[in-house]
Amino acid sequence: MPEVRDTLARSLASLRISVTDRCNMRCRYCMPEADYVWLPRESILTFEEIARLAGVFAGLGVTKLRLTGGEPLLRQDLSTLVALLHRDARIRDLSLTTNGVLLAHQAHALRAAGLGRVTVSLDTLQPDRLVAFSRSTQHADILEGVAAARGAGLDPVKVNTVVVRGFNDDELVDLIEFGRRAGVEVRFIEYMDVGGATRWSREQVVSQGEIVGRLARRYGAIEPLPRAAAPAERFRLPDGTVFGVIASVTAPFCGTCDRSRLTADGTWFLCLYAARGIDLRDPLRRGATDRELAATIAGAWEGRTDRGAEERLSLADRGALYQVDGLRADPHREMHTRGG
Ligand code: SAM
């Protein structure tokens, strides 16, 4: 089947695969509640099922796979899945997004299995802040994970920081300095009003303009770099240090979005903000052929009109996307289920 395009000519190049909805952190922009409704255990796809779907997607033009979660390193033996996915020569970019807590122990096995690169979420350099913000005491393990990823040869290693006003917006310079020392590129993410972010407010978003402005006051003129396919806009400091900003709130990039998301139970979302996904687990487990699965996927993508982040931008009175009751009614609305 030829490569498919949606109604805005966007290709189906990039698939994020969530391997679990469970997480070992409770970041306040993602999982701030005391308890959660989880996906039923029997609904979670096996590695073989994930690899089969990934193969069908690859046949339709997917070349980039990113494993995510929840926390993907909580899924036992993740390197076995990496090895299965790595076998497919059509997949040119195989990456992982993790909070890094368990990375130090797994980095070598993941690299050996064929993982190419990794992004570690790190919102603060202050261990006590991590406790307050993410209910995690494992700050040292995250730093060790970043170093181990570099040591294992994962390349590049990036660090993602969600910037939240009043929490960590005083650490922009410290994080840039950390990135330089650790040999990793830091990417600042605007705090998004996605499912899970029940405490989101516009005032807490630190915009790309403000982030770059603050860094320019410290470092001098900052040069924007030509935009690549990635969601981050990249900038260069006068000394050559490169950092990125993912401006999903103030400057969404829906027009070039080639991403879709497969949850751990096989629900496929065409947009991070989409109200509903498409169940691929049911046809898969009922014995659908690859051709039938491909027809379902291609048909849905060809009809895709989503511009979720741009639609949010046009709202005059913007608040949290969902309240707790809405998330409990359907955990697929959660960022930790969709994989970020
Ligand atoms: N547990 C892994 C991690 O921490 O990277 C993977 C899953 S996490 C849901 C994926 C990404 O989503 C992380 O970089 C996280 O910071 C980001 N994220 C979650 N909620 C967000 C929000 N409200 N705004 C912006 N980014 C968010």
CSV table of C-alpha atoms and ligand atoms in Angstrom, one decimal:
chain,number,residue,atom,x,y,z
A,1,MET,CA,0.0,0.0,0.0
A,2,PRO,CA,1.4,3.5,-0.9
A,3,GLU,CA,2.4,6.0,1.8
A,4,VAL,CA,-0.8,7.6,3.2
A,5,ARG,CA,-1.5,11.3,3.7
A,6,ASP,CA,-4.3,13.0,5.6
A,7,THR,CA,-6.6,15.8,4.4
A,8,LEU,CA,-3.9,18.4,5.1
A,9,ALA,CA,-1.2,16.3,3.2
A,10,ARG,CA,0.4,15.3,6.5
A,11,SER,CA,2.2,12.0,6.4
A,12,LEU,CA,1.9,9.1,8.9
A,13,ALA,CA,5.6,9.1,9.6
A,14,SER,CA,5.9,9.1,13.4
A,15,LEU,CA,4.2,6.7,15.9
A,16,ARG,CA,4.5,7.0,19.6
A,17,ILE,CA,3.8,3.7,21.3
A,18,SER,CA,2.8,3.6,25.0
A,19,VAL,CA,3.8,0.3,26.5
A,20,THR,CA,2.2,0.9,29.9
A,21,ASP,CA,-0.1,3.5,31.5
A,22,ARG,CA,1.6,3.0,34.9
A,23,CYS,CA,4.1,5.5,36.2
A,24,ASN,CA,6.5,5.7,39.1
A,25,MET,CA,6.3,9.5,39.3
A,26,ARG,CA,3.3,11.8,40.0
A,27,CYS,CA,4.3,15.0,38.2
A,28,ARG,CA,1.8,17.7,39.0
A,29,TYR,CA,1.3,18.7,35.3
A,30,CYS,CA,0.5,15.1,34.4
A,31,MET,CA,-0.7,12.9,37.3
A,32,PRO,CA,-1.5,15.2,40.2
A,33,GLU,CA,-4.4,13.2,41.7
A,34,ALA,CA,-4.2,10.7,44.6
A,35,ASP,CA,-5.4,7.7,42.6
A,36,TYR,CA,-6.1,6.7,39.1
A,37,VAL,CA,-8.3,4.4,37.0
A,38,TRP,CA,-5.9,2.0,35.1
A,39,LEU,CA,-6.4,0.2,31.8
A,40,PRO,CA,-7.5,-3.5,32.5
A,41,ARG,CA,-4.4,-5.7,32.6
A,42,GLU,CA,-5.8,-8.2,30.0
A,43,SER,CA,-6.2,-5.3,27.5
A,44,ILE,CA,-2.5,-4.5,27.5
A,45,LEU,CA,-0.9,-5.5,24.2
A,46,THR,CA,1.8,-8.2,24.3
A,47,PHE,CA,5.2,-7.3,22.7
A,48,GLU,CA,4.2,-9.5,19.7
A,49,GLU,CA,1.0,-7.6,19.2
A,50,ILE,CA,2.8,-4.3,19.4
A,51,ALA,CA,5.4,-5.4,16.9
A,52,ARG,CA,2.7,-6.7,14.6
A,53,LEU,CA,0.9,-3.4,14.6
A,54,ALA,CA,4.2,-1.5,14.3
A,55,GLY,CA,4.8,-3.5,11.1
A,56,VAL,CA,1.5,-2.6,9.7
A,57,PHE,CA,2.1,1.1,10.4
A,58,ALA,CA,5.6,0.8,8.8
A,59,GLY,CA,3.9,-0.5,5.7
A,60,LEU,CA,1.9,2.7,5.5
A,61,GLY,CA,4.9,5.0,5.9
A,62,VAL,CA,5.9,5.1,9.6
A,63,THR,CA,9.6,5.3,9.9
A,64,LYS,CA,9.9,6.7,13.4
A,65,LEU,CA,8.9,4.9,16.5
A,66,ARG,CA,9.1,6.3,20.1
A,67,LEU,CA,8.4,4.1,23.1
A,68,THR,CA,6.7,6.0,25.9
A,69,GLY,CA,4.2,5.5,28.7
A,70,GLY,CA,3.3,6.0,31.7
A,71,GLU,CA,6.9,5.1,32.4
A,72,PRO,CA,8.0,2.7,29.7
A,73,LEU,CA,10.9,1.3,31.8
A,74,LEU,CA,8.3,-0.2,34.2
A,75,ARG,CA,7.3,-2.6,31.4
A,76,GLN,CA,9.3,-5.7,32.1
A,77,ASP,CA,12.0,-6.6,29.7
A,78,LEU,CA,11.5,-3.6,27.4
A,79,SER,CA,14.7,-4.4,25.5
A,80,THR,CA,13.0,-7.5,24.1
A,81,LEU,CA,10.4,-5.3,22.5
A,82,VAL,CA,13.1,-2.9,21.2
A,83,ALA,CA,14.8,-5.9,19.6
A,84,LEU,CA,11.6,-7.0,17.9
A,85,LEU,CA,11.0,-3.4,16.5
A,86,HIS,CA,14.6,-3.0,15.5
A,87,ARG,CA,14.4,-6.0,13.2
A,88,ASP,CA,12.2,-4.0,10.8
A,89,ALA,CA,14.5,-2.2,8.4
A,90,ARG,CA,11.7,0.3,7.5
A,91,ILE,CA,12.0,1.8,11.1
A,92,ARG,CA,14.9,4.3,10.7
A,93,ASP,CA,14.5,6.0,14.1
A,94,LEU,CA,13.8,4.0,17.3
A,95,SER,CA,13.7,6.1,20.4
A,96,LEU,CA,12.4,6.2,24.0
A,97,THR,CA,11.0,8.9,26.3
A,98,THR,CA,11.5,8.1,30.0
A,99,ASN,CA,11.7,9.8,33.4
A,100,GLY,CA,15.1,8.2,33.7
A,101,VAL,CA,14.6,6.7,37.2
A,102,LEU,CA,15.3,3.1,35.9
A,103,LEU,CA,17.5,4.1,33.0
A,104,ALA,CA,20.9,3.5,34.5
A,105,HIS,CA,20.3,-0.2,34.8
A,106,GLN,CA,18.7,-0.7,31.4
A,107,ALA,CA,20.6,1.7,29.1
A,108,HIS,CA,23.2,-0.8,27.9
A,109,ALA,CA,20.6,-3.6,27.2
A,110,LEU,CA,18.4,-1.1,25.4
A,111,ARG,CA,21.2,0.1,23.2
A,112,ALA,CA,22.4,-3.4,22.5
A,113,ALA,CA,18.8,-4.3,21.4
A,114,GLY,CA,18.8,-1.5,18.9
A,115,LEU,CA,17.5,1.6,20.6
A,116,GLY,CA,18.9,4.6,18.9
A,117,ARG,CA,18.3,7.6,21.2
A,118,VAL,CA,16.6,8.6,24.4
A,119,THR,CA,14.8,11.6,25.8
A,120,VAL,CA,14.9,12.0,29.6
A,121,SER,CA,12.3,14.1,31.4
A,122,LEU,CA,14.0,16.2,34.0
A,123,ASP,CA,12.1,19.2,35.4
A,124,THR,CA,14.4,20.4,38.1
A,125,LEU,CA,18.0,20.1,39.3
A,126,GLN,CA,16.9,20.4,42.9
A,127,PRO,CA,16.1,17.1,44.6
A,128,ASP,CA,13.7,18.6,47.1
A,129,ARG,CA,11.8,20.2,44.3
A,130,LEU,CA,11.4,16.9,42.6
A,131,VAL,CA,9.8,15.5,45.8
A,132,ALA,CA,7.4,18.4,46.0
A,133,PHE,CA,6.6,18.5,42.3
A,134,SER,CA,6.7,14.8,41.2
A,135,ARG,CA,6.5,12.9,44.5
A,136,SER,CA,9.9,11.3,43.7
A,137,THR,CA,13.0,11.0,45.9
A,138,GLN,CA,15.0,9.5,43.0
A,139,HIS,CA,16.6,12.6,41.6
A,140,ALA,CA,20.1,11.1,41.8
A,141,ASP,CA,18.9,8.0,39.9
A,142,ILE,CA,17.7,10.3,37.0
A,143,LEU,CA,21.0,12.0,36.8
A,144,GLU,CA,22.8,8.6,36.8
A,145,GLY,CA,20.4,7.5,34.1
A,146,VAL,CA,21.3,10.5,31.9
A,147,ALA,CA,25.0,9.7,32.3
A,148,ALA,CA,24.5,6.0,31.7
A,149,ALA,CA,22.5,6.7,28.5
A,150,ARG,CA,25.5,8.7,27.2
A,151,GLY,CA,27.9,6.0,28.3
A,152,ALA,CA,25.9,3.3,26.6
A,153,GLY,CA,26.2,5.2,23.3
A,154,LEU,CA,22.6,6.3,22.9
A,155,ASP,CA,22.8,9.3,20.7
A,156,PRO,CA,21.5,11.9,21.0
A,157,VAL,CA,20.5,12.0,24.7
A,158,LYS,CA,18.1,14.9,25.2
A,159,VAL,CA,16.5,16.3,28.3
A,160,ASN,CA,12.9,17.5,28.3
A,161,THR,CA,11.8,20.1,30.9
A,162,VAL,CA,8.2,21.2,31.3
A,163,VAL,CA,8.5,24.8,32.4
A,164,VAL,CA,5.8,25.8,35.0
A,165,ARG,CA,5.7,29.3,36.3
A,166,GLY,CA,6.5,29.6,40.0
A,167,PHE,CA,7.9,26.1,40.1
A,168,ASN,CA,11.0,25.7,37.9
A,169,ASP,CA,11.1,28.8,35.7
A,170,ASP,CA,14.0,30.1,37.8
A,171,GLU,CA,16.1,27.1,36.6
A,172,LEU,CA,16.3,27.8,32.9
A,173,VAL,CA,20.0,28.9,33.0
A,174,ASP,CA,20.9,26.1,35.5
A,175,LEU,CA,19.4,23.5,33.1
A,176,ILE,CA,21.3,25.0,30.1
A,177,GLU,CA,24.5,24.7,32.2
A,178,PHE,CA,23.6,21.2,33.2
A,179,GLY,CA,23.0,20.2,29.6
A,180,ARG,CA,26.4,21.6,28.6
A,181,ARG,CA,28.2,19.7,31.3
A,182,ALA,CA,26.3,16.5,30.7
A,183,GLY,CA,26.6,16.7,26.9
A,184,VAL,CA,22.9,16.7,26.3
A,185,GLU,CA,20.5,19.0,24.5
A,186,VAL,CA,17.9,20.6,26.7
A,187,ARG,CA,14.4,21.2,25.4
A,188,PHE,CA,12.0,23.4,27.3
A,189,ILE,CA,8.3,22.4,26.9
A,190,GLU,CA,5.5,24.8,27.4
A,191,TYR,CA,3.1,23.5,30.0
A,192,MET,CA,0.2,22.0,28.0
A,193,ASP,CA,-3.5,21.8,28.9
A,194,VAL,CA,-3.7,18.1,28.0
A,195,GLY,CA,-5.7,15.4,29.8
A,196,GLY,CA,-4.2,14.8,33.2
A,197,ALA,CA,-3.2,18.5,33.6
A,198,THR,CA,-6.3,19.2,35.8
A,199,ARG,CA,-4.5,22.2,37.5
A,200,TRP,CA,-3.5,23.9,34.3
A,201,SER,CA,-4.0,27.6,34.0
A,202,ARG,CA,-2.8,30.1,31.3
A,203,GLU,CA,-0.8,32.1,33.9
A,204,GLN,CA,1.5,29.1,34.7
A,205,VAL,CA,2.6,28.7,31.0
A,206,VAL,CA,6.0,30.2,30.3
A,207,SER,CA,5.9,30.9,26.6
A,208,GLN,CA,8.7,30.2,24.1
A,209,GLY,CA,9.1,34.0,23.7
A,210,GLU,CA,9.6,34.5,27.4
A,211,ILE,CA,12.0,31.5,27.7
A,212,VAL,CA,14.2,32.7,24.8
A,213,GLY,CA,14.0,36.3,26.1
A,214,ARG,CA,15.2,35.3,29.6
A,215,LEU,CA,18.0,33.2,28.2
A,216,ALA,CA,19.0,36.1,25.9
A,217,ARG,CA,19.3,38.4,28.9
A,218,ARG,CA,21.7,36.0,30.5
A,219,TYR,CA,23.7,34.8,27.4
A,220,GLY,CA,23.3,37.5,24.7
A,221,ALA,CA,22.0,37.2,21.2
A,222,ILE,CA,20.3,33.9,20.5
A,223,GLU,CA,20.2,32.6,17.0
A,224,PRO,CA,17.1,30.6,15.8
A,225,LEU,CA,18.1,27.5,13.8
A,226,PRO,CA,16.2,26.2,10.7
A,227,ARG,CA,13.4,24.0,11.8
A,228,ALA,CA,13.8,20.3,11.4
A,229,ALA,CA,11.0,17.7,11.5
A,230,ALA,CA,11.0,17.6,15.3
A,231,PRO,CA,8.4,19.5,17.3
A,232,ALA,CA,11.1,21.6,19.0
A,233,GLU,CA,12.3,24.9,17.6
A,234,ARG,CA,16.0,25.0,18.1
A,235,PHE,CA,18.2,28.0,19.1
A,236,ARG,CA,21.9,28.6,19.4
A,237,LEU,CA,23.6,30.5,22.2
A,238,PRO,CA,26.6,32.7,21.3
A,239,ASP,CA,29.0,29.9,22.6
A,240,GLY,CA,27.4,27.4,20.3
A,241,THR,CA,25.2,25.6,22.8
A,242,VAL,CA,22.0,24.5,21.2
A,243,PHE,CA,18.7,24.2,23.1
A,244,GLY,CA,15.1,23.6,22.0
A,245,VAL,CA,11.6,24.9,22.9
A,246,ILE,CA,8.4,22.9,22.2
A,247,ALA,CA,5.8,25.7,22.0
A,248,SER,CA,2.7,23.5,21.8
A,249,VAL,CA,0.6,26.1,23.6
A,250,THR,CA,1.7,29.5,22.1
A,251,ALA,CA,2.9,28.4,18.6
A,252,PRO,CA,1.4,25.0,17.8
A,253,PHE,CA,2.8,23.0,14.9
A,254,CYS,CA,-0.4,21.1,13.8
A,255,GLY,CA,0.3,22.0,10.1
A,256,THR,CA,3.3,19.6,10.0
A,257,CYS,CA,2.2,17.1,12.7
A,258,ASP,CA,3.0,13.6,11.5
A,259,ARG,CA,2.5,12.0,14.9
A,260,SER,CA,0.0,9.5,16.1
A,261,ARG,CA,-0.2,7.6,19.3
A,262,LEU,CA,-0.9,4.0,20.2
A,263,THR,CA,-1.9,3.3,23.8
A,264,ALA,CA,-0.8,0.3,25.7
A,265,ASP,CA,-4.2,-1.3,25.1
A,266,GLY,CA,-4.1,-0.7,21.3
A,267,THR,CA,-6.2,2.4,21.0
A,268,TRP,CA,-4.9,4.7,18.3
A,269,PHE,CA,-5.1,8.4,18.6
A,270,LEU,CA,-4.7,10.7,15.6
A,271,CYS,CA,-4.2,13.8,17.8
A,272,LEU,CA,-3.0,14.4,21.4
A,273,TYR,CA,-6.2,16.4,22.0
A,274,ALA,CA,-8.6,14.0,20.2
A,275,ALA,CA,-11.7,13.0,22.2
A,276,ARG,CA,-11.7,9.5,20.9
A,277,GLY,CA,-9.3,6.9,19.5
A,278,ILE,CA,-9.7,3.9,17.2
A,279,ASP,CA,-9.6,0.5,18.8
A,280,LEU,CA,-7.0,-1.7,16.9
A,281,ARG,CA,-6.8,-4.3,19.6
A,282,ASP,CA,-10.2,-5.8,18.9
A,283,PRO,CA,-9.7,-6.4,15.2
A,284,LEU,CA,-6.1,-7.6,16.0
A,285,ARG,CA,-7.3,-10.2,18.5
A,286,ARG,CA,-10.3,-11.2,16.4
A,287,GLY,CA,-7.9,-12.3,13.7
A,288,ALA,CA,-7.8,-9.4,11.2
A,289,THR,CA,-5.2,-9.8,8.5
A,290,ASP,CA,-2.4,-7.2,8.1
A,291,ARG,CA,-4.2,-6.0,5.0
A,292,GLU,CA,-7.4,-5.4,6.9
A,293,LEU,CA,-5.6,-3.6,9.7
A,294,ALA,CA,-3.8,-1.5,7.2
A,295,ALA,CA,-7.1,-0.6,5.5
A,296,THR,CA,-8.5,0.6,8.8
A,297,ILE,CA,-5.5,2.6,9.6
A,298,ALA,CA,-5.1,4.2,6.2
A,299,GLY,CA,-8.8,5.0,6.0
A,300,ALA,CA,-8.7,6.8,9.3
A,301,TRP,CA,-5.5,8.7,8.5
A,302,GLU,CA,-6.8,9.8,5.1
A,303,GLY,CA,-9.8,11.3,6.8
A,304,ARG,CA,-7.8,13.1,9.5
A,305,THR,CA,-8.6,16.8,9.9
A,306,ASP,CA,-7.3,17.2,13.5
A,307,ARG,CA,-5.6,20.4,14.5
A,308,GLY,CA,-6.1,20.0,18.2
A,309,ALA,CA,-3.5,22.4,19.6
A,310,GLU,CA,-4.4,25.2,17.1
A,311,GLU,CA,-8.1,24.8,18.1
A,312,ARG,CA,-7.1,25.2,21.7
A,313,LEU,CA,-5.1,28.3,20.9
A,314,SER,CA,-8.2,29.9,19.4
A,315,LEU,CA,-10.3,29.5,22.6
A,316,ALA,CA,-10.9,32.8,24.4
A,317,ASP,CA,-11.5,31.2,27.8
A,318,ARG,CA,-8.9,28.5,28.1
A,319,GLY,CA,-8.7,26.2,31.1
A,320,ALA,CA,-7.9,22.5,31.9
A,321,LEU,CA,-9.1,20.2,29.1
A,322,TYR,CA,-10.7,17.8,31.5
A,323,GLN,CA,-11.7,17.7,35.1
A,324,VAL,CA,-11.0,14.7,37.3
A,325,ASP,CA,-14.4,13.1,36.7
A,326,GLY,CA,-14.0,13.2,33.0
A,327,LEU,CA,-10.6,11.5,33.3
A,328,ARG,CA,-12.0,8.8,35.6
A,329,ALA,CA,-14.8,8.2,33.1
A,330,ASP,CA,-12.2,7.3,30.4
A,331,PRO,CA,-8.5,6.9,31.3
A,332,HIS,CA,-7.7,7.1,27.6
A,333,ARG,CA,-8.0,10.9,28.0
A,334,GLU,CA,-5.0,10.9,30.3
A,335,MET,CA,-1.6,12.1,29.0
A,336,HIS,CA,0.0,9.1,30.9
A,337,THR,CA,-2.2,6.8,28.8
A,338,ARG,CA,-1.6,8.6,25.5
A,339,GLY,CA,2.1,8.7,26.1
A,340,GLY,CA,2.8,12.5,25.8
B,1,SAM,N1,7.3,8.8,31.9
B,1,SAM,C1,7.9,9.2,30.7
B,1,SAM,C2,8.6,10.6,30.9
B,1,SAM,O1,8.5,11.1,32.0
B,1,SAM,O2,9.2,11.1,29.9
B,1,SAM,C3,7.1,9.1,29.4
B,1,SAM,C4,5.7,9.6,29.5
B,1,SAM,S1,5.4,11.3,29.7
B,1,SAM,C5,3.7,11.4,29.7
B,1,SAM,C6,5.9,12.0,28.2
B,1,SAM,C7,6.2,13.5,28.2
B,1,SAM,O3,5.0,14.1,28.4
B,1,SAM,C8,7.2,13.9,29.3
B,1,SAM,O4,8.2,14.6,28.7
B,1,SAM,C9,6.3,14.9,30.1
B,1,SAM,O5,7.1,15.9,30.6
B,1,SAM,C10,5.3,15.3,29.1
B,1,SAM,N2,4.1,15.9,29.7
B,1,SAM,C11,3.2,15.3,30.5
B,1,SAM,N3,2.2,16.2,30.8
B,1,SAM,C12,2.5,17.4,30.2
B,1,SAM,C13,1.9,18.7,30.2
B,1,SAM,N4,0.8,19.0,30.9
B,1,SAM,N5,2.5,19.7,29.5
B,1,SAM,C14,3.7,19.4,28.8
B,1,SAM,N6,4.3,18.2,28.7
B,1,SAM,C15,3.7,17.2,29.5
